[in-house]
Structure formats: C-alpha cells, structure tokens
PDB file of C-alpha atoms in Angstrom:
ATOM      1  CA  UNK A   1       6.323 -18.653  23.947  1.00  0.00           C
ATOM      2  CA  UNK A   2       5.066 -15.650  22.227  1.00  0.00           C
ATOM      3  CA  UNK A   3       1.440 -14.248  21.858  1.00  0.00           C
ATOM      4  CA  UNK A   4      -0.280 -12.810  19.109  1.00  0.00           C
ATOM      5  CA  UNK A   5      -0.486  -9.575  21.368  1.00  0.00           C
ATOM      6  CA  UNK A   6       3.252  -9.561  22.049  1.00  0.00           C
ATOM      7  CA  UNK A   7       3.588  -9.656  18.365  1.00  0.00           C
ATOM      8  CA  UNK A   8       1.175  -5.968  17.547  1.00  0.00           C
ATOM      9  CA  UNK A   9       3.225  -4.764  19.842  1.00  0.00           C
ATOM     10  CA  UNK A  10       6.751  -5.646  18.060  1.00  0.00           C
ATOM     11  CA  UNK A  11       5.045  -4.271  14.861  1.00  0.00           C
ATOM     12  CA  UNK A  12       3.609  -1.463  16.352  1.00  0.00           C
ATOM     13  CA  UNK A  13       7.730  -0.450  17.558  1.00  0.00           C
ATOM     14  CA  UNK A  14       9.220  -1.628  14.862  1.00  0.00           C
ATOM     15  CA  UNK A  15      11.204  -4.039  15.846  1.00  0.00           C
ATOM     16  CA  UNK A  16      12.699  -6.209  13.406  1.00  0.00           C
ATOM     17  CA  UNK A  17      14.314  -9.034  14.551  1.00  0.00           C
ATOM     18  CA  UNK A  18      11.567  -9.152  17.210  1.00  0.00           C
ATOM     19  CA  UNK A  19       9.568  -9.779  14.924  1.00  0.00           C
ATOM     20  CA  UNK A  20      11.188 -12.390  13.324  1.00  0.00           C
ATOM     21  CA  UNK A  21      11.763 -14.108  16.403  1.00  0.00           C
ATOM     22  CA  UNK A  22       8.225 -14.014  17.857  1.00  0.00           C
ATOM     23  CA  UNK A  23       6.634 -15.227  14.010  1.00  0.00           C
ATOM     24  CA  UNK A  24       9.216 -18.211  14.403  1.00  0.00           C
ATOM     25  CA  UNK A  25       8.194 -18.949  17.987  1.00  0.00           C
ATOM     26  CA  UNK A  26       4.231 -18.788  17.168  1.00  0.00           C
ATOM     27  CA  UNK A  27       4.867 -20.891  13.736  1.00  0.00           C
ATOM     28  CA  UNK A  28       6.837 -23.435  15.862  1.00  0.00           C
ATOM     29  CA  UNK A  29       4.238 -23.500  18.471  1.00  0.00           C
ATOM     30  CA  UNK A  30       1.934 -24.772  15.868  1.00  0.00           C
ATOM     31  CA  UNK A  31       0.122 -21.659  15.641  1.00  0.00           C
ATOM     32  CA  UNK A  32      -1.476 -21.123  11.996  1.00  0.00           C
ATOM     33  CA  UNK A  33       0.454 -19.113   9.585  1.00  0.00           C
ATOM     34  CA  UNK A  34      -2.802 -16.922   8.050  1.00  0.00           C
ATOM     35  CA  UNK A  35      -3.976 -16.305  12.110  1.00  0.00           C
ATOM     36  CA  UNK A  36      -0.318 -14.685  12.727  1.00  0.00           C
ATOM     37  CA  UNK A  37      -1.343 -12.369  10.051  1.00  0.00           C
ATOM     38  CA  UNK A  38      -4.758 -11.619   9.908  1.00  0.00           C
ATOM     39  CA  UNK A  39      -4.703 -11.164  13.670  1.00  0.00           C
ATOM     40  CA  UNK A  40      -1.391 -10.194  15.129  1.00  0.00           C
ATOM     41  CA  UNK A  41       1.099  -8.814  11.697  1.00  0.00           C
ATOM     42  CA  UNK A  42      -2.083  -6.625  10.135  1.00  0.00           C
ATOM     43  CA  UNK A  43      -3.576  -5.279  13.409  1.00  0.00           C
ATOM     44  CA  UNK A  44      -0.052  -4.190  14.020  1.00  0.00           C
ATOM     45  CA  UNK A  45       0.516  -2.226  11.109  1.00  0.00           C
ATOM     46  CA  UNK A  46      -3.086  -0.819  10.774  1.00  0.00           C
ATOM     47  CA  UNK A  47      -2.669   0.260  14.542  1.00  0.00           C
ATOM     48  CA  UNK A  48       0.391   1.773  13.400  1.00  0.00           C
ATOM     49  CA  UNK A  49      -1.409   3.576  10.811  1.00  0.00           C
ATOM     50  CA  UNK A  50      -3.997   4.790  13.089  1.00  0.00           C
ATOM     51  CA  UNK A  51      -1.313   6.680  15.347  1.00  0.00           C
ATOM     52  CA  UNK A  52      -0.023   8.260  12.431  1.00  0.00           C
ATOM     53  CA  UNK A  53      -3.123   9.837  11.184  1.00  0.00           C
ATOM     54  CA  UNK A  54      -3.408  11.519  14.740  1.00  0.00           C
ATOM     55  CA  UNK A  55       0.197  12.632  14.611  1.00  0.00           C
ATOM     56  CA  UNK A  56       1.628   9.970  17.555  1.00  0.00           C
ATOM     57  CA  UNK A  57       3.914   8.279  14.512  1.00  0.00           C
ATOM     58  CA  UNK A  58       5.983  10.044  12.384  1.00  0.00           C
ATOM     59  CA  UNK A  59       7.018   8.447   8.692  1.00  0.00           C
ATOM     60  CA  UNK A  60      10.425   6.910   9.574  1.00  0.00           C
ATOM     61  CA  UNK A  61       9.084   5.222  12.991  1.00  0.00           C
ATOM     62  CA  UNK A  62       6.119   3.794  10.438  1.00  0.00           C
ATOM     63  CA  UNK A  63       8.416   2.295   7.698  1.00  0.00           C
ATOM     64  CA  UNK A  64      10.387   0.202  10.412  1.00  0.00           C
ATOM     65  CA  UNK A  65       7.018  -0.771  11.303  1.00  0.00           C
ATOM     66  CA  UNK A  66       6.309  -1.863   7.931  1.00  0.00           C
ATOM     67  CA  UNK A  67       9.382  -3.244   7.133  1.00  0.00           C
ATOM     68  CA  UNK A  68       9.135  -5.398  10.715  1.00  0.00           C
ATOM     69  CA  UNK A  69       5.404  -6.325   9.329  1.00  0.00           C
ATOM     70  CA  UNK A  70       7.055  -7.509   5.871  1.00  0.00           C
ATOM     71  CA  UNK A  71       9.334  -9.686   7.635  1.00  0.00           C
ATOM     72  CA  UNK A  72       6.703 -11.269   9.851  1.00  0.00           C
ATOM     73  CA  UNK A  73       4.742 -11.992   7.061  1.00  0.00           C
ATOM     74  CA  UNK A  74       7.417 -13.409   4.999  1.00  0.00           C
ATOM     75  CA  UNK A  75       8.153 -16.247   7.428  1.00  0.00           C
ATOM     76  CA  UNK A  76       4.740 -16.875   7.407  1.00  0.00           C
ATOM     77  CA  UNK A  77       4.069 -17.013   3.848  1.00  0.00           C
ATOM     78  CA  UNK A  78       6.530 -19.824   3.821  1.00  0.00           C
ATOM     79  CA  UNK A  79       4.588 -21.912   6.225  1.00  0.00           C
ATOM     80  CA  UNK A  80       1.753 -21.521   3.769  1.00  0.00           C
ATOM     81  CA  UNK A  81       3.639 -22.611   0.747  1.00  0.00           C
ATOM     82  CA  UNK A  82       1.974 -22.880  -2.400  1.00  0.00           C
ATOM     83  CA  UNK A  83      -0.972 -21.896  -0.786  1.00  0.00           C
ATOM     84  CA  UNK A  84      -2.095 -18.209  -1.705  1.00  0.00           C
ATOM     85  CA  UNK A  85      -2.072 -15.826   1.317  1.00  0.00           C
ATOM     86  CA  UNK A  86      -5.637 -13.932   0.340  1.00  0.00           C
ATOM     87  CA  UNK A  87      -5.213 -10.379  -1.172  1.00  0.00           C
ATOM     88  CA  UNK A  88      -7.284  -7.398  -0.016  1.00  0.00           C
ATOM     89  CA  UNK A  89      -6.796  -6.270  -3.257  1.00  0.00           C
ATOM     90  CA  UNK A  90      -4.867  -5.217  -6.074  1.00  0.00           C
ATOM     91  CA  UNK A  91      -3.357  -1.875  -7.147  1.00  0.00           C
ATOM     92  CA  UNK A  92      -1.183  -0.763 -10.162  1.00  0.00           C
ATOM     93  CA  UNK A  93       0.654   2.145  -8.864  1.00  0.00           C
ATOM     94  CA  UNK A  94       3.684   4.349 -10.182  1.00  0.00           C
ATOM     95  CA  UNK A  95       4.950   7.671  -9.910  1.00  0.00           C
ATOM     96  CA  UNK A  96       4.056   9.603 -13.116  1.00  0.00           C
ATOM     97  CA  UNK A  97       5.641  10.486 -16.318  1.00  0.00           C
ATOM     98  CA  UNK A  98       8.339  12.983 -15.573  1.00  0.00           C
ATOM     99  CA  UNK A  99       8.828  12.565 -12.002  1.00  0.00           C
ATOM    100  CA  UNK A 100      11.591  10.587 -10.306  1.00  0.00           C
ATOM    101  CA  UNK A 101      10.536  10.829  -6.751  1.00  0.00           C
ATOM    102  CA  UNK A 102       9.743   7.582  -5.290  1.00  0.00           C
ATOM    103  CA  UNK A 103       9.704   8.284  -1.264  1.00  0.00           C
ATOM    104  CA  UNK A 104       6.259   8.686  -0.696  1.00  0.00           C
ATOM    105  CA  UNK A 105       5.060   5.913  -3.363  1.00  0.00           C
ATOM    106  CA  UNK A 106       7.186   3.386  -1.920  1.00  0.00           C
ATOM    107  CA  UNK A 107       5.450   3.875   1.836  1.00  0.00           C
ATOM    108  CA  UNK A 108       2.422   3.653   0.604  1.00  0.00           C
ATOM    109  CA  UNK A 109       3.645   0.335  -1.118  1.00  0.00           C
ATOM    110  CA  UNK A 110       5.166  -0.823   2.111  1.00  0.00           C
ATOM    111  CA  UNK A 111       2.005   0.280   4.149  1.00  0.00           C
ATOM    112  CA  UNK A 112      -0.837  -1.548   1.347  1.00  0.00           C
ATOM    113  CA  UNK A 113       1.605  -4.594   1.132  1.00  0.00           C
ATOM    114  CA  UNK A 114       1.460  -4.654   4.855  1.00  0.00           C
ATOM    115  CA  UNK A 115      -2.389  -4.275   4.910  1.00  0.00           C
ATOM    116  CA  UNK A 116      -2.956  -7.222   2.242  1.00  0.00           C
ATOM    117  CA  UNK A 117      -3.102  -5.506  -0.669  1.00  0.00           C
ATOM    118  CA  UNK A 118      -1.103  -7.203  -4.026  1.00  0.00           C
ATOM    119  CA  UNK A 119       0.584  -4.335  -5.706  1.00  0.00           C
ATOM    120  CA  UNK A 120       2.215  -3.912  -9.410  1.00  0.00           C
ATOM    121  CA  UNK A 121       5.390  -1.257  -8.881  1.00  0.00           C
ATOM    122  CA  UNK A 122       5.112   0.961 -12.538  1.00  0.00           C
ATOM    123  CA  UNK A 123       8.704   2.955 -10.608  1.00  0.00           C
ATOM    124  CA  UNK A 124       8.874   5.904 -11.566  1.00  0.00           C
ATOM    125  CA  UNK A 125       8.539   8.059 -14.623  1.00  0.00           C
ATOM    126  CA  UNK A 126       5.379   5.950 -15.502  1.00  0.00           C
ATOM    127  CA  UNK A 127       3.836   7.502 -19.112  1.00  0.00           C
ATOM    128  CA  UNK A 128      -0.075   6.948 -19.383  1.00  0.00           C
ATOM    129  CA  UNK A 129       0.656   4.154 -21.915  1.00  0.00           C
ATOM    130  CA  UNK A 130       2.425   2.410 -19.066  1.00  0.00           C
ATOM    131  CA  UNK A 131      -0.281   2.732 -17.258  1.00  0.00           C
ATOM    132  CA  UNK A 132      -2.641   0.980 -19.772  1.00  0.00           C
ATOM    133  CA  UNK A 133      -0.838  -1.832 -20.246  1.00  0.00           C
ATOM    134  CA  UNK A 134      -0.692  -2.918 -16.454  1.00  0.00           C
ATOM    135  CA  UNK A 135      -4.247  -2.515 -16.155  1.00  0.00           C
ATOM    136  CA  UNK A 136      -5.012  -4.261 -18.988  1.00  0.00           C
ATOM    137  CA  UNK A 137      -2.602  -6.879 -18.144  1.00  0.00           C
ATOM    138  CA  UNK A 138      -2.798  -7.273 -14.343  1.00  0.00           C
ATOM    139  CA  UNK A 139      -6.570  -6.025 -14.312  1.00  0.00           C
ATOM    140  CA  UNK A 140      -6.113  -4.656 -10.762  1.00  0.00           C
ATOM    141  CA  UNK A 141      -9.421  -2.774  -8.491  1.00  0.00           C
ATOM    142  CA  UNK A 142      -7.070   0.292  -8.231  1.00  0.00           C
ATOM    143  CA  UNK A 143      -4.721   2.443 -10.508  1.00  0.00           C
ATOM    144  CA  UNK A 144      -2.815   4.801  -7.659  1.00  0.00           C
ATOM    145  CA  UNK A 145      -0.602   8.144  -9.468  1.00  0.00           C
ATOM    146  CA  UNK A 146       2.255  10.086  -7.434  1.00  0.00           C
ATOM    147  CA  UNK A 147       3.455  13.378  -8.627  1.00  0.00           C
ATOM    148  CA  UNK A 148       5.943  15.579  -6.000  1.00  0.00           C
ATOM    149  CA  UNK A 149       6.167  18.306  -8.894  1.00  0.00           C
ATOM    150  CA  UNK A 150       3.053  20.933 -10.361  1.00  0.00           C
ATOM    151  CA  UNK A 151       4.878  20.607 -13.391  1.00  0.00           C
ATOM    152  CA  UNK A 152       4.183  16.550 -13.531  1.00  0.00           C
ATOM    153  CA  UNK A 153       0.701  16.751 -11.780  1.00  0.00           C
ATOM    154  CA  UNK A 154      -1.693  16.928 -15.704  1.00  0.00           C
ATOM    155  CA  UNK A 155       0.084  13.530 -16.738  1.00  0.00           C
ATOM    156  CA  UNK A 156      -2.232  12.301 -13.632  1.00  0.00           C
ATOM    157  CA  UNK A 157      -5.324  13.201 -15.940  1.00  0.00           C
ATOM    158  CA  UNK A 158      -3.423  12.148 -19.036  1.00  0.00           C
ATOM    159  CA  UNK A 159      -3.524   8.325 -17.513  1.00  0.00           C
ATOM    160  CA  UNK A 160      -7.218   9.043 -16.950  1.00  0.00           C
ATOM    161  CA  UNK A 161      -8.138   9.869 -20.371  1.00  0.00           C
ATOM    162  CA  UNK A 162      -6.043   6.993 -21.536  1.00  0.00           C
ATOM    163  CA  UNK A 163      -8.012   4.851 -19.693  1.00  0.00           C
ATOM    164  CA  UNK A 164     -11.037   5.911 -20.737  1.00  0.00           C
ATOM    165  CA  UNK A 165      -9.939   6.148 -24.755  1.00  0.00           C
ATOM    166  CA  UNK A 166      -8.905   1.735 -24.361  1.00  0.00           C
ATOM    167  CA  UNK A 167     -12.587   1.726 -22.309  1.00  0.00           C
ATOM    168  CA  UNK A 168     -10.603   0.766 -19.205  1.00  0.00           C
ATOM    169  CA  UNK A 169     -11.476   3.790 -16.605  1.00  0.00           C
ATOM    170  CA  UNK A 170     -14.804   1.864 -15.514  1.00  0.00           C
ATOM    171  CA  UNK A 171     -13.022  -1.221 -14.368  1.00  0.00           C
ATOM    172  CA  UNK A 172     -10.930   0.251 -11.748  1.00  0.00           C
ATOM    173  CA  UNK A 173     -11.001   3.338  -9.308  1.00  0.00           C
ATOM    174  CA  UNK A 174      -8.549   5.767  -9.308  1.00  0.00           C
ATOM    175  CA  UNK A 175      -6.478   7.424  -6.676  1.00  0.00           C
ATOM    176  CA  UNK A 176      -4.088  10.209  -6.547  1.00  0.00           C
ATOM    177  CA  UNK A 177      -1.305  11.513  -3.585  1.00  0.00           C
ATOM    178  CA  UNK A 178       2.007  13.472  -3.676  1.00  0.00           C
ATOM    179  CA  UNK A 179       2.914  16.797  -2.220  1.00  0.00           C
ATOM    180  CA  UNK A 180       1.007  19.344  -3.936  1.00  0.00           C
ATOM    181  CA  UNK A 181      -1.954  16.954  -5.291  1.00  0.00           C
ATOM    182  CA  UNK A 182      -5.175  18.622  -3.342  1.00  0.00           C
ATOM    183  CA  UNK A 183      -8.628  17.006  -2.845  1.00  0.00           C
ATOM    184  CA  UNK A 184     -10.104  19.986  -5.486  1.00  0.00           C
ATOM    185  CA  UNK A 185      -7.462  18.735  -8.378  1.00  0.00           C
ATOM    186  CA  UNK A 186      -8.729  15.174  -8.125  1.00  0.00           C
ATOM    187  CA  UNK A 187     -12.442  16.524  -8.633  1.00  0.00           C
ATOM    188  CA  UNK A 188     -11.093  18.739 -11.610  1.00  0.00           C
ATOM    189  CA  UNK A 189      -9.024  15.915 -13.329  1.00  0.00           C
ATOM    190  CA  UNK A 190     -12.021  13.267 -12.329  1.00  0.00           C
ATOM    191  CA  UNK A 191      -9.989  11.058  -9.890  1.00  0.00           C
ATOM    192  CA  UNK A 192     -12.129   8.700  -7.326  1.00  0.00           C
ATOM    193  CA  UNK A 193     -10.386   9.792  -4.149  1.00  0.00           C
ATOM    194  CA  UNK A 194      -6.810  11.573  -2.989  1.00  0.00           C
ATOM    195  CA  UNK A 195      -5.066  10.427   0.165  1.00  0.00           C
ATOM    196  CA  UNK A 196      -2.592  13.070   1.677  1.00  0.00           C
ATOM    197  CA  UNK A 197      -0.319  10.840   3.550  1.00  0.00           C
ATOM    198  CA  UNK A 198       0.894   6.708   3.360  1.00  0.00           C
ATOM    199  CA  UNK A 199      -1.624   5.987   6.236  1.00  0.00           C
ATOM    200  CA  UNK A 200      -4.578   7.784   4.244  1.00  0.00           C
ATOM    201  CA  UNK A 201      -3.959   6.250   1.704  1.00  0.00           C
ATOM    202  CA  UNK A 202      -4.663   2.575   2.951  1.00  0.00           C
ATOM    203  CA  UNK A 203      -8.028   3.510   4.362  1.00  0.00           C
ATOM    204  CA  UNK A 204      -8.849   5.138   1.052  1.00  0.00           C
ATOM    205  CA  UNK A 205      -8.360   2.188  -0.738  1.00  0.00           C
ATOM    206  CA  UNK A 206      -9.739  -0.356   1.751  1.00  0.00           C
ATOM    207  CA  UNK A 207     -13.147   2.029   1.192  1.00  0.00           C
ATOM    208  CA  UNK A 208     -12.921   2.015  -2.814  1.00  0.00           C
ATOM    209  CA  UNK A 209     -12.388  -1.956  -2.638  1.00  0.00           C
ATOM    210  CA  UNK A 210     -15.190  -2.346  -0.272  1.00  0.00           C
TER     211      UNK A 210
END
C-alpha cells in the first residue's frame, strides 16, 4: 500500500515508474483520483520547484520530476473520466517570431502542466498574429513569450501592441522569460511580470491568476 507521502517523495526524485506504480496502488486502494493530485502529484512538483529556486535542483533532475508528475496524473485523469480535472488556469504560450529555441518554453510547459495550469503550445516561431488568434480563440488569463536571441526579443512588444490594436491586452496578463529577457525590458515593452527560470515562472503566474 502506498501513501500520499510516499508518492511527493517519488515526484520529488523523479522516479517514473515509481510513480506509476504508487498512483495505481492508491487508485486501486480506492483512494480518490483528484486527492492523489491535489495532495500528493502537485505538492510534489511544487516542492520540487521550491528546491530549485534555492539552487538544491538543477533543470534536468526537475524535468524527470515533471515528467514522473505527468505520468501520475495521467493515470489519474483516467479514473476521473469525463469528469474535468479543475484548471489553475490557462496560458497561451510560444516562443516568438524568429526564434526556434524551445528548451526553456517546454519546462515551463511541463512545470505549469504539472502545477494545474491548461496550456495552448503556439511552438515556436510564433508571429504576433499568432498570438491574437489563440487569445481570441482560447481566451486564456495568461499570454507567456520566450525569446533566447536580442535579435528576437522586440517581437515580444510587437504581440503586445497587437493585442492592444484587436482590444485584447486588458483581458489577459502578460509574461515574458528567455535568456537575455531582464526585469527592466518587461517594464520598457509594458509586460505584467518576467520569470528568470521554469520554477519562477509558475509562482509568477499562480500570483497574476490570483
């Protein structure tokens, strides 16, 4: 018989299949699919995210982590069935026009998927238009931009002013990350917060939603 505890723990190292093991032997036990999460899977991961803001976690130690938390959760979401796991929000988030790199959005993914969050992958190479349409579309509480390159940085306040030309920028906050993205450029281009690293940014946007 697993615990709820044993299971942060699994999360918390990563372990895969242990975590697929102990979800099974919880659901089995009869123990509530939406308790596994809300109390074992997410206080896993956000632990996990805590020890890498104070440097005790480094980033390929916290995917596993996040991919372990994914598969918990999946097994879980099956014992819910058509029911609709709760969301702790949703975010439309892409790497910007021009730029390719996809690392450091795709953690962040992995880390808000694994906090609740619902997210809408734009890929890469995301122009402003692109942009528009998911927000007008999917209508999420967050638009989040990643730019690795100076050179693809402005298209960050391109997607701003786009939003703001189809009246859109008031519906949703807006956050920016990436390598050389700094907390003064997101005051300059008019951003609502930056988040230098994966874990960062899931407290930023648990604060924005809030």
């Amino acid at each position: 018989m697993s615990s709820l505890k044993e299971l942060i723990d699994l999360v918390i190292a990563g372990d895969v299949q242990g975590v697929k093991e102990a979800t099974k032997r919880l659901l089995e036990a009869g123990e509530e699919p939406l308790r596994v999460i809300n109390e074992a899977l997410i206080p896993g991961i956000n632990e996990v995210g805590v020890r890498f803001k104070e440097g005790e976690m480094f980033v390929p130690e916290m995917m596993m982590s996040a991919q372990a938390m994914k598969a918990g959760v999946e097994l879980a979401k099956e014992r819910i069935g058509g029911a609709e796991v709760p969301a702790a929000g949703k975010v439309v988030i892409g790497s910007v026009k021009g730029d390719l790199h996809d690392i450091g959005k795709n953690l962040v993914i992995m880390m808000l998927e694994s906090s609740g969050f619902s997210i809408v992958d734009l890929g890469v190479d995301a122009a402003p238009e692109k942009f528009v349409q998911a927000v007008k579309e999917h209508q999420p509480h967050l638009v989040g931009m990643s730019a690795l390159l100076t050179t693809t940085m402005p298209v960050m306040q391109e997607v701003i002013a786009a939003l703001e030309k189809e009246g859109l920028r008031d519906t949703v906050k807006v956050i920016i990350g990436g390598a050389p993205v700094t907390r003064e450029y997101t005051e300059e281009i008019g951003a609502d917060g930056y988040a230098p690293d994966a874990g960062a940014a899931v407290e930023l946007c648990k604060q924005l939603v809030n």
